[in-house]
mmCIF file of N, CA and C in Angstrom:
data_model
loop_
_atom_site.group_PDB
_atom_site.id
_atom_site.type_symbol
_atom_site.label_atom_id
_atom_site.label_comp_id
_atom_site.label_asym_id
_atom_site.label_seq_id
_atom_site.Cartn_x
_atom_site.Cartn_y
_atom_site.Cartn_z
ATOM 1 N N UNK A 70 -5.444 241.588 -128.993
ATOM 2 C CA UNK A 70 -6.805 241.986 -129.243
ATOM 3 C C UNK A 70 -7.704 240.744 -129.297
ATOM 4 N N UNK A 71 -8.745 241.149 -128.851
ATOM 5 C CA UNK A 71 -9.833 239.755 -129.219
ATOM 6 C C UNK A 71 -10.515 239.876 -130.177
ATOM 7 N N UNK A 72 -11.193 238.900 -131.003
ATOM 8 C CA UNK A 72 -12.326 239.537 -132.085
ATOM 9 C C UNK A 72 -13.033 238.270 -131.833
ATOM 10 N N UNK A 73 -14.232 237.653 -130.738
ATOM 11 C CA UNK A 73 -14.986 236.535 -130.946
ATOM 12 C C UNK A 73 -16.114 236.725 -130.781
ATOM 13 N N UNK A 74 -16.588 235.671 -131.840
ATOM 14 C CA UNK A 74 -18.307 235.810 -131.642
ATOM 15 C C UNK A 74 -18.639 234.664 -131.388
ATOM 16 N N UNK A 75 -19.839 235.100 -130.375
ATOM 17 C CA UNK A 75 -20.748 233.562 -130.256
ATOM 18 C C UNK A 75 -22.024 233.890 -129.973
ATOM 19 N N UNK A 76 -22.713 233.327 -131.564
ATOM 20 C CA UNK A 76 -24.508 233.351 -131.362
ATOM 21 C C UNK A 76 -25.248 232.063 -131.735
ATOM 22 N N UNK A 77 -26.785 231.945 -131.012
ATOM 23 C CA UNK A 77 -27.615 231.053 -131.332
ATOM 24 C C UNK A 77 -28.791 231.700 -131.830
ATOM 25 N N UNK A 78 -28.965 231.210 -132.950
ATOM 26 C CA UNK A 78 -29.970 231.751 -133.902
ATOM 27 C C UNK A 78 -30.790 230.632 -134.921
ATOM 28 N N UNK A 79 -31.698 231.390 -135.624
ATOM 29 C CA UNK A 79 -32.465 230.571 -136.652
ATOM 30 C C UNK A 79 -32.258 230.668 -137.895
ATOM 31 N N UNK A 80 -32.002 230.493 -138.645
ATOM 32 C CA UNK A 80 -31.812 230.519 -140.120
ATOM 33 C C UNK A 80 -32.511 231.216 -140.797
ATOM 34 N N UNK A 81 -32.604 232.165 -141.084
ATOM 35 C CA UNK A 81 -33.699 233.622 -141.843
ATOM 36 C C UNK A 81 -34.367 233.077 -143.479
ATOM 37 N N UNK A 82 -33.266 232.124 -143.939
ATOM 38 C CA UNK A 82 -33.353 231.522 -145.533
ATOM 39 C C UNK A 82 -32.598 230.494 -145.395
ATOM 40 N N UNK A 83 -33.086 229.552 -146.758
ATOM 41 C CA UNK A 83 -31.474 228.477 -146.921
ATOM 42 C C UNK A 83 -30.620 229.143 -146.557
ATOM 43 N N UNK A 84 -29.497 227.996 -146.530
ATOM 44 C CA UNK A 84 -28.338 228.085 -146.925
ATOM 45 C C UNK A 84 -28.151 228.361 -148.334
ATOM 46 N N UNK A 85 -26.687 229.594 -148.848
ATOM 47 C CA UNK A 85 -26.294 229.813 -150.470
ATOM 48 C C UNK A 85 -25.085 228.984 -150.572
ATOM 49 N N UNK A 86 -25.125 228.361 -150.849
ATOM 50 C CA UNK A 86 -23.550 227.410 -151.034
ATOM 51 C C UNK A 86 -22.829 227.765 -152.458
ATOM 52 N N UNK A 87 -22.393 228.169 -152.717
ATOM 53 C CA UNK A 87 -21.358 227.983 -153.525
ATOM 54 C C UNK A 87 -19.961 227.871 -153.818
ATOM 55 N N UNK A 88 -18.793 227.951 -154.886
ATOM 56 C CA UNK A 88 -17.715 226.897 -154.649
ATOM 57 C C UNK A 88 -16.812 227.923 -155.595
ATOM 58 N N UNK A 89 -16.140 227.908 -154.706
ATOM 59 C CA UNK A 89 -14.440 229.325 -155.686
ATOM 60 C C UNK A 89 -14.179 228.632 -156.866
ATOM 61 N N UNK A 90 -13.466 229.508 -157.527
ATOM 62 C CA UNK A 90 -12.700 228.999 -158.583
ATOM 63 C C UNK A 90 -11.322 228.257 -158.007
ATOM 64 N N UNK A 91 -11.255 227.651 -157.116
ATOM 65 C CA UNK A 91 -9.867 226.776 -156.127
ATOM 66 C C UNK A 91 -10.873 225.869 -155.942
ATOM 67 N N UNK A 92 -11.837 225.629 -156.181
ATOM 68 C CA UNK A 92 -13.039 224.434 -155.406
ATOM 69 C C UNK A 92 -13.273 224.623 -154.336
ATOM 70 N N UNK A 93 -12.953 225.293 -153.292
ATOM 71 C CA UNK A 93 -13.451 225.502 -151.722
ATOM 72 C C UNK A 93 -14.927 225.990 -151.781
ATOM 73 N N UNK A 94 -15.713 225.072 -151.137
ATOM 74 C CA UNK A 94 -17.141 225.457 -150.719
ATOM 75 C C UNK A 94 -17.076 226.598 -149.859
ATOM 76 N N UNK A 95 -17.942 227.486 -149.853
ATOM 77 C CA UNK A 95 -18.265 228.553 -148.975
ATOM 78 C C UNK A 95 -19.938 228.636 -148.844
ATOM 79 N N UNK A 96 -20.419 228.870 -147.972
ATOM 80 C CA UNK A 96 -21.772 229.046 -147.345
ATOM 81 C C UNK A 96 -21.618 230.470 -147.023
ATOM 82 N N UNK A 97 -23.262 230.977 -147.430
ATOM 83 C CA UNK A 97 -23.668 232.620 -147.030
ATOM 84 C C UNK A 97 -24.760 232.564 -145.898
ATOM 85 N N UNK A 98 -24.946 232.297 -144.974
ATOM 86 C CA UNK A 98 -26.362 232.775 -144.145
ATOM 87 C C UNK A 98 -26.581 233.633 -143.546
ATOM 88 N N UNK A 99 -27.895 233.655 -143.283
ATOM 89 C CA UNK A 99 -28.303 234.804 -142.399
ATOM 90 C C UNK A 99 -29.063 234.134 -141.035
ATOM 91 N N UNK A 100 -28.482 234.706 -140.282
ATOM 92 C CA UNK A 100 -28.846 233.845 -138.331
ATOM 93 C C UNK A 100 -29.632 234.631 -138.145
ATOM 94 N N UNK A 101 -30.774 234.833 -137.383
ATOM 95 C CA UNK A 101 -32.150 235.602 -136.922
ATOM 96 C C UNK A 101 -31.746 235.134 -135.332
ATOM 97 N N UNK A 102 -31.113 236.321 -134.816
ATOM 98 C CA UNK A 102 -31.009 236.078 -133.288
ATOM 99 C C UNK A 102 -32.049 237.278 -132.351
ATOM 100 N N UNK A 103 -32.603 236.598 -132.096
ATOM 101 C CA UNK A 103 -33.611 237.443 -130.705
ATOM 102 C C UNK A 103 -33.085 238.390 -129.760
ATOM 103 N N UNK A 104 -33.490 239.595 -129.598
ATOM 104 C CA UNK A 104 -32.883 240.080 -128.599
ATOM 105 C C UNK A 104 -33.367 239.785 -127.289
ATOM 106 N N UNK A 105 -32.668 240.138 -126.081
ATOM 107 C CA UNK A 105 -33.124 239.738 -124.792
ATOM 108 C C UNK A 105 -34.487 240.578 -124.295
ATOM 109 N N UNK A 106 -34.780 241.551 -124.823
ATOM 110 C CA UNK A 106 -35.682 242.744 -124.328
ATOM 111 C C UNK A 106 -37.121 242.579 -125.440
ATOM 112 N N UNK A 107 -38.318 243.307 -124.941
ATOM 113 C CA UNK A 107 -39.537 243.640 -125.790
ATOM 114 C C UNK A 107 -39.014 244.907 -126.217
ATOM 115 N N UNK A 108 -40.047 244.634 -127.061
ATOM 116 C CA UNK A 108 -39.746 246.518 -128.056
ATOM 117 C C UNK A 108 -41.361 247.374 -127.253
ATOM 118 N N UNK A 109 -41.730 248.333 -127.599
ATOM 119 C CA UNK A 109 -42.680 249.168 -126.942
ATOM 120 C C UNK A 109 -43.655 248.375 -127.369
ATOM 121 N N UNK A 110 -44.313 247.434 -128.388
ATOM 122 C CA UNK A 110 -45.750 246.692 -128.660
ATOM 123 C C UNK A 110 -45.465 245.590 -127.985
ATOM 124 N N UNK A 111 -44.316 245.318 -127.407
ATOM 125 C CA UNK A 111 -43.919 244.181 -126.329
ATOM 126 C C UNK A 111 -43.604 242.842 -127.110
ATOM 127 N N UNK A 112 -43.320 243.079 -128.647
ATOM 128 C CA UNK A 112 -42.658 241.872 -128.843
ATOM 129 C C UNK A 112 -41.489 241.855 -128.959
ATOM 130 N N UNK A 113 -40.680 240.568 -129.404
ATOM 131 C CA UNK A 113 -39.297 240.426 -129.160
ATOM 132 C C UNK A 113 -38.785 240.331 -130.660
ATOM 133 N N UNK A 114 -38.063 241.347 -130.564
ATOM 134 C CA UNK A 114 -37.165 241.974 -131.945
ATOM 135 C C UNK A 114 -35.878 241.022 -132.237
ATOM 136 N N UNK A 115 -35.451 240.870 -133.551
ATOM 137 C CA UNK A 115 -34.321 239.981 -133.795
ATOM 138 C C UNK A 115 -33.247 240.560 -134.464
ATOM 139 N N UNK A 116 -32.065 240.813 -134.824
ATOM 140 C CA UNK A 116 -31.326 240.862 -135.277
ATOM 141 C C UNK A 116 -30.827 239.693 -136.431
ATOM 142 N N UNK A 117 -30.701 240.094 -137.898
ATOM 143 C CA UNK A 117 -30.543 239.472 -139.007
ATOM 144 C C UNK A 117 -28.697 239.722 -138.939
ATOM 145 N N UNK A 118 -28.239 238.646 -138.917
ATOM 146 C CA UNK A 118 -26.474 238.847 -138.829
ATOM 147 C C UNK A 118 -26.327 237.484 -139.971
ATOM 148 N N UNK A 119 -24.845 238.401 -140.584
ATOM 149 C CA UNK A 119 -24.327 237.440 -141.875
ATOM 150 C C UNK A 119 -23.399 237.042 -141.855
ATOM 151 N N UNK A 120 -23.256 235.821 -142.040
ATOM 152 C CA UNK A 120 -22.465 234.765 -141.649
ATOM 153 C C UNK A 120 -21.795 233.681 -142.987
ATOM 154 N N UNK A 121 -20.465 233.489 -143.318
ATOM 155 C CA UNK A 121 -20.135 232.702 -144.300
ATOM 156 C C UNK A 121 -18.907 231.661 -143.339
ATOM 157 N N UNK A 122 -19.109 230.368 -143.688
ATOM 158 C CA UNK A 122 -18.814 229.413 -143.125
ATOM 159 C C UNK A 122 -18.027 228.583 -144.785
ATOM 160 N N UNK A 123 -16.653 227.931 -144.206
ATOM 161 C CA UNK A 123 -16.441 227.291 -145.120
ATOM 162 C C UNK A 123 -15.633 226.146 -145.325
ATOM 163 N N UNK A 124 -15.479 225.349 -146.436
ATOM 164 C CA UNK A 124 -15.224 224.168 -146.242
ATOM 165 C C UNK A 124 -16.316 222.978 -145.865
ATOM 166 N N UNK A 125 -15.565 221.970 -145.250
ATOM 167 C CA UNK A 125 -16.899 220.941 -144.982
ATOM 168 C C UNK A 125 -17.885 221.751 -143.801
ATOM 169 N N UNK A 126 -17.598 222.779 -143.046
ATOM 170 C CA UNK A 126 -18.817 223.223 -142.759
ATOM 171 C C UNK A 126 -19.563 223.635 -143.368
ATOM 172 N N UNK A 127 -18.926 224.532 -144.507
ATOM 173 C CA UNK A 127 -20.533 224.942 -145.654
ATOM 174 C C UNK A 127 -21.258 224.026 -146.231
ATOM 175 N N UNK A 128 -20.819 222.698 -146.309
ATOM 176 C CA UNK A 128 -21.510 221.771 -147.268
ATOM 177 C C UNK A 128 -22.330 221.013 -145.939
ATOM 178 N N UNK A 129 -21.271 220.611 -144.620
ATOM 179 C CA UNK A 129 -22.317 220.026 -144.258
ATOM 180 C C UNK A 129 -24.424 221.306 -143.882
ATOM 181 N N UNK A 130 -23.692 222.380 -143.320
ATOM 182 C CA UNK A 130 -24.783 223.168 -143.141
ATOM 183 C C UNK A 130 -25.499 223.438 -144.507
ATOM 184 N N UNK A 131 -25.369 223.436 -145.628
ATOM 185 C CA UNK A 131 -26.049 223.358 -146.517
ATOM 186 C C UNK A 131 -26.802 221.976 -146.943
ATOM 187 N N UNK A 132 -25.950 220.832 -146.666
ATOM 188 C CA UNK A 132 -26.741 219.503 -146.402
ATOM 189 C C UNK A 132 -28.067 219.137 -145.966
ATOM 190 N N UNK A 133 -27.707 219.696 -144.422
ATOM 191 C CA UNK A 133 -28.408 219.815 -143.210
ATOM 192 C C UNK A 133 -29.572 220.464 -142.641
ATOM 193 N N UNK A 134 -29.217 221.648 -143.081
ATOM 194 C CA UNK A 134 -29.891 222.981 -142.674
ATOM 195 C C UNK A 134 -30.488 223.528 -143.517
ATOM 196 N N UNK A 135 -31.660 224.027 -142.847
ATOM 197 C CA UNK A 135 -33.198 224.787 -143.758
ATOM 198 C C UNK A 135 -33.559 226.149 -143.129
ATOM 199 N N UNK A 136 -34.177 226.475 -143.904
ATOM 200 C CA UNK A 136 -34.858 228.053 -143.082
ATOM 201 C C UNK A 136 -35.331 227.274 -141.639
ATOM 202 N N UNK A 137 -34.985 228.513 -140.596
ATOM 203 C CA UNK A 137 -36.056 227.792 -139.631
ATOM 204 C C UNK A 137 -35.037 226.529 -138.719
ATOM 205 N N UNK A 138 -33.909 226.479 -139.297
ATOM 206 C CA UNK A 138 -32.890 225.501 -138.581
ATOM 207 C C UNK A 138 -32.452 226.182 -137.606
ATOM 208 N N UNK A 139 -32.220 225.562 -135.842
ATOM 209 C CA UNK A 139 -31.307 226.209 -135.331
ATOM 210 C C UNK A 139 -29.909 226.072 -135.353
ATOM 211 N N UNK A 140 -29.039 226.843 -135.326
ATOM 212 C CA UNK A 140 -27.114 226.792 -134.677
ATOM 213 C C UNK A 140 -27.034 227.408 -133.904
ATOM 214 N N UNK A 141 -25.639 227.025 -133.535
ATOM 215 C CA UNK A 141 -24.734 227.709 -132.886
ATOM 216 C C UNK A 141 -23.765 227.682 -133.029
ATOM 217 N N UNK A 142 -22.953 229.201 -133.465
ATOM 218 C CA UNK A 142 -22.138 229.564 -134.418
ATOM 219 C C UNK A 142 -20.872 230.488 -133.154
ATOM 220 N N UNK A 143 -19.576 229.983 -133.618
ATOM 221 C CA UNK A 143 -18.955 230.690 -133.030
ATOM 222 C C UNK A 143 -17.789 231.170 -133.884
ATOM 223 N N UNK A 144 -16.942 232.214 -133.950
ATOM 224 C CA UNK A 144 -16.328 232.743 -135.142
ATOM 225 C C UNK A 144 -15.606 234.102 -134.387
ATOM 226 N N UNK A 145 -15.345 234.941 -135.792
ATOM 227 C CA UNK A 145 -14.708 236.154 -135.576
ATOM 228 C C UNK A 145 -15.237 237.271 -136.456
ATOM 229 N N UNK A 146 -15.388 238.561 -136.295
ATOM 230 C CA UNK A 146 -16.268 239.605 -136.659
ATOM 231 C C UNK A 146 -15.225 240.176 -137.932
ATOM 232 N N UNK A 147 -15.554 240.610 -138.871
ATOM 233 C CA UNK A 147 -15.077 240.759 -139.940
ATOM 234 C C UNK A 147 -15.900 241.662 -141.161
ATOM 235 N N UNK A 148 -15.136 242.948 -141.605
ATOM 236 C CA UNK A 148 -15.374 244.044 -142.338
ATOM 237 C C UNK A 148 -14.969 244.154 -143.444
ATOM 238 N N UNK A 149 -15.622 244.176 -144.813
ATOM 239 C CA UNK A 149 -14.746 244.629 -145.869
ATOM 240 C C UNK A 149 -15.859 245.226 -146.482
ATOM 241 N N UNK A 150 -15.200 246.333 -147.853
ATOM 242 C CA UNK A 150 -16.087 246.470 -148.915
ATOM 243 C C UNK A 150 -15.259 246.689 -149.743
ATOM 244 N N UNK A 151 -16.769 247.064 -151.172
ATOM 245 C CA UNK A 151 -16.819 246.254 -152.549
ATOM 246 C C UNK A 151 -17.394 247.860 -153.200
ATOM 247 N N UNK A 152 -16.987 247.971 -154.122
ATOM 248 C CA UNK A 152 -17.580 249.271 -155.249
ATOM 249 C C UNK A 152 -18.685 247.566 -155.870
ATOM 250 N N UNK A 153 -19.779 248.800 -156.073
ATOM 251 C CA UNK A 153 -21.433 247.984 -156.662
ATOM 252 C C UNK A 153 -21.139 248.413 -158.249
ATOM 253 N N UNK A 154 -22.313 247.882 -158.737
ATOM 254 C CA UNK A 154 -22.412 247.994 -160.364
ATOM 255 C C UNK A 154 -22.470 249.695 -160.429
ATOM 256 N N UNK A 155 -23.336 250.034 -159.617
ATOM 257 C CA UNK A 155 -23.409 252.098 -159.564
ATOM 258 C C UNK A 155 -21.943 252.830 -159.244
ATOM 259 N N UNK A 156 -21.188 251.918 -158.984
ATOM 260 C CA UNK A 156 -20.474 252.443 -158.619
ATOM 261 C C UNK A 156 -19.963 253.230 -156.722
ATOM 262 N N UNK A 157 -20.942 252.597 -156.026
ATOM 263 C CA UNK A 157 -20.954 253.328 -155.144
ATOM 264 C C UNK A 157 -20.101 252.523 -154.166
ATOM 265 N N UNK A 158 -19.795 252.382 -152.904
ATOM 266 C CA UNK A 158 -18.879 252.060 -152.029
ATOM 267 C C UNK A 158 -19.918 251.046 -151.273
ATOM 268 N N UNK A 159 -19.973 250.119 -150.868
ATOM 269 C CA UNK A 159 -20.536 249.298 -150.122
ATOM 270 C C UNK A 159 -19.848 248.868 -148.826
ATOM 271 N N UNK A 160 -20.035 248.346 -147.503
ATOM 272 C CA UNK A 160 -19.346 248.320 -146.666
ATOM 273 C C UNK A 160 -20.137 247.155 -145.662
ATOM 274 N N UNK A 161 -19.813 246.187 -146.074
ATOM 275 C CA UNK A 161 -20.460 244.763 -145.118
ATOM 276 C C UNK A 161 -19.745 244.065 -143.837
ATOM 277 N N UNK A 162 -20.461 244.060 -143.133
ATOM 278 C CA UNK A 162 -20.026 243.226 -141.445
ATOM 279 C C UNK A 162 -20.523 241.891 -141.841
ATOM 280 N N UNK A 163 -19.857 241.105 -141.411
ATOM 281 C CA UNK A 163 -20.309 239.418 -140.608
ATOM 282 C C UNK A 163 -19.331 238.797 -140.352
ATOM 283 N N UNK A 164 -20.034 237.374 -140.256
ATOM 284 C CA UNK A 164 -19.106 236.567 -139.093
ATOM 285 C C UNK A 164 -18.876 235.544 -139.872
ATOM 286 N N UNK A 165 -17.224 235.461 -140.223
ATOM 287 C CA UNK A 165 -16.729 234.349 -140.539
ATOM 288 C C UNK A 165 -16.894 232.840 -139.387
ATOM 289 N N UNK A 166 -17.428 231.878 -139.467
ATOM 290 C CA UNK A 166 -17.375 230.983 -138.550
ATOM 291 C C UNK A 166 -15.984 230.060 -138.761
ATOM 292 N N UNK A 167 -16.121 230.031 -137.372
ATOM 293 C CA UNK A 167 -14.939 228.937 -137.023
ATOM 294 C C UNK A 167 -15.379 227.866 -136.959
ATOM 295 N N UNK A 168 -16.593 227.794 -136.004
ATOM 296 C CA UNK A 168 -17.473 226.198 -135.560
ATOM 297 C C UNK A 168 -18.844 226.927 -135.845
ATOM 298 N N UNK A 169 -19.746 225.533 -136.252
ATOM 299 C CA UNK A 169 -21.067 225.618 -136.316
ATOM 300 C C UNK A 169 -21.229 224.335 -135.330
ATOM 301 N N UNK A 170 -22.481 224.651 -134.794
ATOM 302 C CA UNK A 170 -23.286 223.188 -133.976
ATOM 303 C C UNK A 170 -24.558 223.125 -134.722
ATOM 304 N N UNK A 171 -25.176 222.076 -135.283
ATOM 305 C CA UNK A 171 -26.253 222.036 -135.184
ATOM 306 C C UNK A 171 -27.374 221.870 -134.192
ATOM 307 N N UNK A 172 -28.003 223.045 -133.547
ATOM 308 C CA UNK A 172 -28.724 222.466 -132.198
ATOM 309 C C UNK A 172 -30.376 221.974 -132.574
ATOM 310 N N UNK A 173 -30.792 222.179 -133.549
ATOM 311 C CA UNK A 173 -32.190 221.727 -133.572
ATOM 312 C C UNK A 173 -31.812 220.153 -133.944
ATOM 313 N N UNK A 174 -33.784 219.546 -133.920
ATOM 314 C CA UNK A 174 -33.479 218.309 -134.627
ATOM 315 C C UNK A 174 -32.732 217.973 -136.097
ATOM 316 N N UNK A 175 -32.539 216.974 -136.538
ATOM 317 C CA UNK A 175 -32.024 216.511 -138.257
ATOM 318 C C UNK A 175 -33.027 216.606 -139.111
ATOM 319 N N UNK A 176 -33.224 217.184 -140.121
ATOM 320 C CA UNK A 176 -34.622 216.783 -140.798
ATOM 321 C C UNK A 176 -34.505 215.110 -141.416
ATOM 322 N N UNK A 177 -35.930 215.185 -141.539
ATOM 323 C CA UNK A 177 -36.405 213.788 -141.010
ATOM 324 C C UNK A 177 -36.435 213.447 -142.712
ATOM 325 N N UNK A 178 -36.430 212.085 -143.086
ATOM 326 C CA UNK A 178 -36.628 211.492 -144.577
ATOM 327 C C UNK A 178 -37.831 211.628 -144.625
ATOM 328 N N UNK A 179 -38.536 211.671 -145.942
ATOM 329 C CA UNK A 179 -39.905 211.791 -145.942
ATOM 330 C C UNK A 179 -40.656 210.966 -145.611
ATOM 331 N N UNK A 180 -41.463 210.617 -145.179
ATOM 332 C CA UNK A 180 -42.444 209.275 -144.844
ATOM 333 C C UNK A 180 -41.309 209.005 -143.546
ATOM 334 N N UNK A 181 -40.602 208.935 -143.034
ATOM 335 C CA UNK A 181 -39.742 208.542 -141.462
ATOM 336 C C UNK A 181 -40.359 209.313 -140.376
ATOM 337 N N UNK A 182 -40.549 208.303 -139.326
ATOM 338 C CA UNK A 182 -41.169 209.399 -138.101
ATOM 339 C C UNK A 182 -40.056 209.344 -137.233
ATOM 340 N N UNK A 183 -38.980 209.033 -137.442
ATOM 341 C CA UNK A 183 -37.571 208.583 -136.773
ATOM 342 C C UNK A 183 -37.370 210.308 -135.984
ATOM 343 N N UNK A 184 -37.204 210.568 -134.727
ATOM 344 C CA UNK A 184 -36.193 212.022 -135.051
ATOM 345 C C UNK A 184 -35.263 211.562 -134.543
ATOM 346 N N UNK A 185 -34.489 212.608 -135.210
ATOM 347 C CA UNK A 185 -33.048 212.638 -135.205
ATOM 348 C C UNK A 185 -32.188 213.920 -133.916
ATOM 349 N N UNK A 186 -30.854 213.154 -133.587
ATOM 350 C CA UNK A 186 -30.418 214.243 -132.815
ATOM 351 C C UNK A 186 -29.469 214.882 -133.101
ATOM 352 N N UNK A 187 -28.918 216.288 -132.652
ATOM 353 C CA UNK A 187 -27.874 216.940 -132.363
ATOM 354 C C UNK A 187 -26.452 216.311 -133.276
ATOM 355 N N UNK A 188 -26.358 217.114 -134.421
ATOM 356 C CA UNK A 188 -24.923 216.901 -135.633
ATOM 357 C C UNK A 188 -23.982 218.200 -134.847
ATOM 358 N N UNK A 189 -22.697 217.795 -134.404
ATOM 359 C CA UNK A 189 -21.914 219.109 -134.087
ATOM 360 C C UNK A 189 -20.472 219.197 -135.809
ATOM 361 N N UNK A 190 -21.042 220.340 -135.908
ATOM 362 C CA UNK A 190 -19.856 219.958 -137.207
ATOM 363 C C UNK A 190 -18.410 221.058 -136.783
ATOM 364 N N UNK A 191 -17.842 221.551 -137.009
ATOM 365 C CA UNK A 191 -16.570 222.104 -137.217
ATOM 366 C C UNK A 191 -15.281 221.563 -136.735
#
């Protein structure tokens, strides 16, 4: 069977980083990927997809990366759920990553007019 994903998207929010009770960093995002088509008012609609990355990729993309950052994320599609505080059944999709790229610029130090290029992390 196959299960791969590969998208380029924008960052919807930070990065959520946080760290297990084993110490392993894990990252939560959300990728804002464009679809190829207009919608009927003729703009171009995006898809919000969730994505947890981990290890030194979560830290470096949490380092790195801001709302508004681009990647490119490649991984495998992945289902589970969780009973909520109500009690009710919850049932979440996303994409564990394998590799992240950073494709936009680096953000820049403050006062630096330096830019920076292309970090590939995984």
């Amino acid at each position: 069977m196959i299960n791969q994903v590969t998208l380029v998207g924008r960052l919807a929010r930070d990065p959520d980083l946080k760290t297990t009770a084993e110490g392993t960093s894990v990252a939560h995002i959300t990728l804002a990927v464009n679809r190829h088509y207009r919608n009927h008012n003729g703009e171009i609609d995006a898809d919000f997809v969730q994505c947890t990355l981990w290890r030194k990729a979560a830290e470096n993309t949490n380092q790195y990366c801001r709302k508004g950052s681009v990647v490119g994320i490649t991984g495998r599609l992945q289902t589970r759920n969780y009973e909520n505080k109500e009690g009710k059944r919850v049932y979440v999709t996303e994409v564990i990553a394998e590799t992240i790229r950073f494709l936009g610029p680096k953000p820049i130090a403050a006062g630096s007019e330096q830019k920076r290029e292309e970090v590939p992390v995984g």
